Structure formats: structure tokens, C-alpha cells
Coordinates of N, CA and C in Angstrom, one line a residue:
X12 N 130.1 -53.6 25.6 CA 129.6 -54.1 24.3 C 128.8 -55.4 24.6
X13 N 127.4 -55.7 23.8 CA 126.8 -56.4 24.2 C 127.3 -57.5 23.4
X14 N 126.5 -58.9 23.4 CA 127.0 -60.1 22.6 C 126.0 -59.5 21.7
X15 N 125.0 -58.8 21.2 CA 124.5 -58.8 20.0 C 124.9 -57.8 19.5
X16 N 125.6 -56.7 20.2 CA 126.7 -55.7 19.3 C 128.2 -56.4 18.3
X17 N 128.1 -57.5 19.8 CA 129.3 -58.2 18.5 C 129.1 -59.3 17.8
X18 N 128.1 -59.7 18.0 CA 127.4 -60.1 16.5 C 127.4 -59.7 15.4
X19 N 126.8 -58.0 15.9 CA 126.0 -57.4 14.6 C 127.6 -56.8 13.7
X20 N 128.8 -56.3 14.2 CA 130.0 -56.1 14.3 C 130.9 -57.4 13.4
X21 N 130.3 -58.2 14.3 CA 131.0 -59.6 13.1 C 130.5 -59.7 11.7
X22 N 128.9 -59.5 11.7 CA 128.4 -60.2 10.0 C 129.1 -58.8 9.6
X23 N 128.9 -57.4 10.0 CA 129.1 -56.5 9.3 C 130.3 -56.9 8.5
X24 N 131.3 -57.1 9.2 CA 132.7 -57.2 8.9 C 133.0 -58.4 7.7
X25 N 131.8 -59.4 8.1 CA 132.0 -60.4 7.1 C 131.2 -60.2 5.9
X26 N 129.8 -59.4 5.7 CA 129.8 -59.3 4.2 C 130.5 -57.7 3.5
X27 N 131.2 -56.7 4.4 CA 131.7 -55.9 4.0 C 133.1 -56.6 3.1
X28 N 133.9 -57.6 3.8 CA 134.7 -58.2 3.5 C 134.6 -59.2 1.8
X29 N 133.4 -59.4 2.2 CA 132.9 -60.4 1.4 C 132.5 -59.3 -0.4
X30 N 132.1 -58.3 0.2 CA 132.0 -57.4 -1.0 C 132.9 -56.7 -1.0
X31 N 134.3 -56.5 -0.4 CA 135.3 -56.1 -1.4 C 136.2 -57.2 -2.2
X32 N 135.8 -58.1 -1.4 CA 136.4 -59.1 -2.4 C 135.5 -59.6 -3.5
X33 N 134.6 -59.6 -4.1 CA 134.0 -59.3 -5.5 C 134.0 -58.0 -5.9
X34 N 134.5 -57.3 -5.7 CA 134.8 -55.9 -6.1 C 136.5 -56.3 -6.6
X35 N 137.3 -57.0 -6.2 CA 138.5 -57.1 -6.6 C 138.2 -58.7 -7.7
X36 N 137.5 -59.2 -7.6 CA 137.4 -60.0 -8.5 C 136.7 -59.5 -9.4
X37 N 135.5 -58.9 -9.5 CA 135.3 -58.1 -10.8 C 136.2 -57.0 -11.2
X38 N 136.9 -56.5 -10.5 CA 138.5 -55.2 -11.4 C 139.0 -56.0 -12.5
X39 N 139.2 -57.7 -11.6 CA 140.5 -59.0 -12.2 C 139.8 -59.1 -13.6
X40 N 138.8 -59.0 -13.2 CA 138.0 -59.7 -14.6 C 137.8 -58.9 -15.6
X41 N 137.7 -57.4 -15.5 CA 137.4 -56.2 -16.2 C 139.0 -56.3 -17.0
X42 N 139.4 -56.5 -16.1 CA 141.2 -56.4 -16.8 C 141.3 -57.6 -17.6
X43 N 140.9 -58.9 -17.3 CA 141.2 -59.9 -17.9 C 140.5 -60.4 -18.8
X44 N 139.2 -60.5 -19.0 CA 138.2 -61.1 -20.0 C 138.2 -60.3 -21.5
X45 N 137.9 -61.2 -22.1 CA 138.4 -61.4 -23.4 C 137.5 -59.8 -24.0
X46 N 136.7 -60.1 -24.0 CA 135.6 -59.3 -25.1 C 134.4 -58.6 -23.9
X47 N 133.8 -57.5 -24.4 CA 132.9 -56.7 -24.2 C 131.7 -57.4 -22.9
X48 N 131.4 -58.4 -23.5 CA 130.3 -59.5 -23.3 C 130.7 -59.5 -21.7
X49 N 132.0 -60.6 -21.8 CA 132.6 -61.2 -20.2 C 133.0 -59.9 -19.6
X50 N 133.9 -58.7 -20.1 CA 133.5 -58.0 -19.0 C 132.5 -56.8 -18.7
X51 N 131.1 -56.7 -19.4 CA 130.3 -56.0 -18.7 C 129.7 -57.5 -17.5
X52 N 130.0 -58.4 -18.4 CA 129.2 -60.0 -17.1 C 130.2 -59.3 -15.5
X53 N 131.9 -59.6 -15.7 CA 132.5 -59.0 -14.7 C 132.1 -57.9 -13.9
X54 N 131.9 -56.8 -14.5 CA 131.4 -55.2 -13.5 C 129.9 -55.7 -13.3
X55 N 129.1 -56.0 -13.8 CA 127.7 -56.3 -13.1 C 128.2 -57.2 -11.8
X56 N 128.7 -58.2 -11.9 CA 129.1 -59.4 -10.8 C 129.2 -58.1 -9.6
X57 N 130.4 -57.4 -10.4 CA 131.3 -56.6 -8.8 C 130.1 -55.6 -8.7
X58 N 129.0 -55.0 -9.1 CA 128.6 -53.8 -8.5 C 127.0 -54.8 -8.0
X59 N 126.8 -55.8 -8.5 CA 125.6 -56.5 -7.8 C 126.2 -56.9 -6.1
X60 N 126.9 -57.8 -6.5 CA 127.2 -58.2 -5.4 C 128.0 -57.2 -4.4
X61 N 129.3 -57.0 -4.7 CA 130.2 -56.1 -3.9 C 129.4 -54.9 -3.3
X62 N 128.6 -53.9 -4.0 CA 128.1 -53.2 -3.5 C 127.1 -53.8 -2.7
X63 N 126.4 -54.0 -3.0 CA 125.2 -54.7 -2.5 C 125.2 -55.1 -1.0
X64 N 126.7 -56.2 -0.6 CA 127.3 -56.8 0.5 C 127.6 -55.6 1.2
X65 N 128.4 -54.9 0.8 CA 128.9 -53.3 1.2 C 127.7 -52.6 1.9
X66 N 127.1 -52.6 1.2 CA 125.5 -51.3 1.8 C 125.0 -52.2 2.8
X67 N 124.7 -53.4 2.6 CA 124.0 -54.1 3.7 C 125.1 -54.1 4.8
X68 N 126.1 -54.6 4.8 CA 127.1 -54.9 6.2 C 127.0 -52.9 6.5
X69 N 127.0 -52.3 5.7 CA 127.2 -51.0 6.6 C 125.7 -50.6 7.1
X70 N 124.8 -50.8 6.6 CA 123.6 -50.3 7.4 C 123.5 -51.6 8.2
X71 N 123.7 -52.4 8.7 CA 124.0 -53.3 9.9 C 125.0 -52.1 10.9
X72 N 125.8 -52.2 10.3 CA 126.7 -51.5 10.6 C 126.4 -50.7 11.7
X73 N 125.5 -49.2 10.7 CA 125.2 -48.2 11.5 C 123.6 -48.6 12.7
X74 N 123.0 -50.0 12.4 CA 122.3 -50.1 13.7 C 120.8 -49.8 13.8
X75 N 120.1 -49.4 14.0 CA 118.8 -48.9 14.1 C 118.7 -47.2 13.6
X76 N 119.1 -46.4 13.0 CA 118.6 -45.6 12.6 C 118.0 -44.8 11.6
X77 N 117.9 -43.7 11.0 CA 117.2 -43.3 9.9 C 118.0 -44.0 8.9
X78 N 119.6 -43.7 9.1 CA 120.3 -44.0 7.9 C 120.4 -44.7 7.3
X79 N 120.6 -46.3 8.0 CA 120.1 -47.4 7.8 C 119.4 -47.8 6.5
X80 N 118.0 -46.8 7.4 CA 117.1 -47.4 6.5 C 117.6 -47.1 4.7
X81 N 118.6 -45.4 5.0 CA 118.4 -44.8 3.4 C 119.7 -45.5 2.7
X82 N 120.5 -46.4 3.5 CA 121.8 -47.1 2.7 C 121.1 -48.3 2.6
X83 N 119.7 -48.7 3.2 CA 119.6 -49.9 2.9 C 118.3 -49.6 1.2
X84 N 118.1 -48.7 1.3 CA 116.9 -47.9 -0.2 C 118.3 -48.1 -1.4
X85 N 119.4 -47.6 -0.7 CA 120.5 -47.7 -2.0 C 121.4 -48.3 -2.2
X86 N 120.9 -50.0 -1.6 CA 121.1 -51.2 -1.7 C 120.4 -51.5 -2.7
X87 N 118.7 -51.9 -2.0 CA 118.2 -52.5 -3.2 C 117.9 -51.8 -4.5
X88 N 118.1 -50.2 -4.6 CA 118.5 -49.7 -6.1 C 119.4 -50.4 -6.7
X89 N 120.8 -50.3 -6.4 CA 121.9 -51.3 -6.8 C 121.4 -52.3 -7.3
X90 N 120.8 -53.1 -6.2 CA 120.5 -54.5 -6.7 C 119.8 -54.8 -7.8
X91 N 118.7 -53.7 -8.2 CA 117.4 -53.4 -9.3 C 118.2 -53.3 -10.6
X92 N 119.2 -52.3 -10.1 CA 119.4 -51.9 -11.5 C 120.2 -51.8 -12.5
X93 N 121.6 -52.8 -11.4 CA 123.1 -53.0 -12.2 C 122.7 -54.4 -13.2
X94 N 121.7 -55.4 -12.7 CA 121.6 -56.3 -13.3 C 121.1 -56.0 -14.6
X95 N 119.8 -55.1 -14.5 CA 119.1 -54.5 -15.6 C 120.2 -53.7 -16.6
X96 N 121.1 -52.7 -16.1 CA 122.0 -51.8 -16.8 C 122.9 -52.7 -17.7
X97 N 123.2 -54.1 -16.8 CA 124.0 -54.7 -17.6 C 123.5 -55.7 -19.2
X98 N 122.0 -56.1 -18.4 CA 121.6 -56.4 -19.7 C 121.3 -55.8 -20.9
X99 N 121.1 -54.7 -20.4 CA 120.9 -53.4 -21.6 C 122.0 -53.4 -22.4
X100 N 123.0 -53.5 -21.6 CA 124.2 -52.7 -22.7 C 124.8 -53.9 -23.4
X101 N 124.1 -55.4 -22.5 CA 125.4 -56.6 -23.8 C 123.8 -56.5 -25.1
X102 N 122.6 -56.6 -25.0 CA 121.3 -56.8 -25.3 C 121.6 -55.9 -26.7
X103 N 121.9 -54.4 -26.0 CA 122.5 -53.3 -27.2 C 123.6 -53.8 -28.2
X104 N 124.9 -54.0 -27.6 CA 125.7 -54.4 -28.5 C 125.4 -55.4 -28.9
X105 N 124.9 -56.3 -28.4 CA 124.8 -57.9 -29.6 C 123.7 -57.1 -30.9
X106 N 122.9 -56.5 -30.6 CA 122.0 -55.5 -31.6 C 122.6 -54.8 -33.1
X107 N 123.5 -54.5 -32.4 CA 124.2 -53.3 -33.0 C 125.6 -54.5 -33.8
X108 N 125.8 -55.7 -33.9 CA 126.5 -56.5 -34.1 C 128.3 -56.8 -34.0
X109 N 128.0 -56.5 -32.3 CA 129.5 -57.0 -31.9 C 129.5 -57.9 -31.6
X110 N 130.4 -59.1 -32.3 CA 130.2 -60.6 -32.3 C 130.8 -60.9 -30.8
X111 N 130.4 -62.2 -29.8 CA 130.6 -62.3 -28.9 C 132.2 -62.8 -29.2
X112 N 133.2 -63.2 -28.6 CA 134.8 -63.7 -28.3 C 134.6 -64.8 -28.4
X113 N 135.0 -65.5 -28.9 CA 135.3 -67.3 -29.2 C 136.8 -67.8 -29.5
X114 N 136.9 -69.0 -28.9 CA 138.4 -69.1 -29.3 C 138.4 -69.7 -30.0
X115 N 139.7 -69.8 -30.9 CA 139.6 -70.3 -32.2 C 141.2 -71.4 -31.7
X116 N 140.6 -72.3 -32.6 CA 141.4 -73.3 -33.1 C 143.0 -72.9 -33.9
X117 N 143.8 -73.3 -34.2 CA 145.0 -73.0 -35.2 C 144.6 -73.4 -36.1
X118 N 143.3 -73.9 -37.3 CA 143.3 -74.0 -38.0 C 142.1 -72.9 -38.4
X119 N 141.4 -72.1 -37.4 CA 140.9 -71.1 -37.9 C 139.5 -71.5 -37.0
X120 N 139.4 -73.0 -36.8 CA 137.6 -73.3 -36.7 C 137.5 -72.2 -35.5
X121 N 136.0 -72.2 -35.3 CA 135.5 -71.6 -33.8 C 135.0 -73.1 -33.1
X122 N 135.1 -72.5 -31.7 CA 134.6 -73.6 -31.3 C 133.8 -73.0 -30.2

């Protein structure tokens, strides 16, 4: 193994790593966030990033060949179009009048 095989073997490893761990912070957040709004914000985070890190550290991964190139086409799809999907659907519901989550005071105020 060359020193730039274990290079390419190290980033791989570190943004593969790096996008399962926003993949597990966007689950936390899908589970935890209050209202509609914070968690479609959560699953856009985990499928922009997480995936995104994922496709790229694996087509590093796999090296110079055709495949590469087609996990690296369905990277930057990902990247195009979770951000866009996401704005669609809070853009929709704020439309359609689902009030965003605010926390309220004990006396009732919003703040």
C-alpha cells in the first residue's frame, strides 16, 4: 500500500465517519424537535450532509473508476435537492397554516 492509498483510505474513513454521525444527529433531532418546522430542518441537515459525506468518502473510496464518477452524480443530486425538498415542504406547510412551535411562558405569553 502506497502512502497515497493511505491517505485516500484515511479521508475516506473520516468523512464517512463524519456523515454517519450527522445521520445520527439528524435521527436525535427527528425524535426530539418540537414541531414539523425543526424536524424537517433536522432530516434535511442528516440527508445534506450525512449523505453527501457518505457518497463522497465512498467514491474516494472506490478510487479512479467509472463508479466513482456515478456515486459521485448521486452526491451532488443529494446535495441539489434535499435542500430544495426541504424548503418545499416547511414553504408548503407554513402555506397551508401550521403555526411554527414557540414556547410559551406560564402565563400563556409566546415568546
Amino acid at each position: 500500500m502506497s502512502i497515497v492509498d493511505a491517505v485516500r483510505y484515511a479521508v475516506s474513513v473520516v468523512l464517512i465517519s463524519i456523515g454517519a454521525f450527522f445521520f445520527f444527529v439528524g435521527t436525535l433531532g427527528l425524535l426530539r424537535f418540537p414541531d414539523f418546522y425543526s424536524r424537517t430542518h433536522g432530516a434535511t441537515k442528516c440527508d445534506t450532509v450525512g449523505a453527501g459525506s457518505i457518497l463522497i468518502g465512498l467514491a474516494l473510496l472506490r478510487g479512479l473508476a467509472p463508479d466513482a464518477l456515478k456515486i459521485l452524480a448521486i452526491a451532488a443530486l443529494v446535495l441539489l435537492t434535499s435542500p430544495t425538498a426541504g424548503h418545499a415542504l416547511a414553504r408548503a406547510a407554513y402555506r397551508t397554516g401550521l403555526r411554527p412551535w414557540t414556547r410559551r411562558i406560564d402565563g400563556g405569553e409566546r415568546t
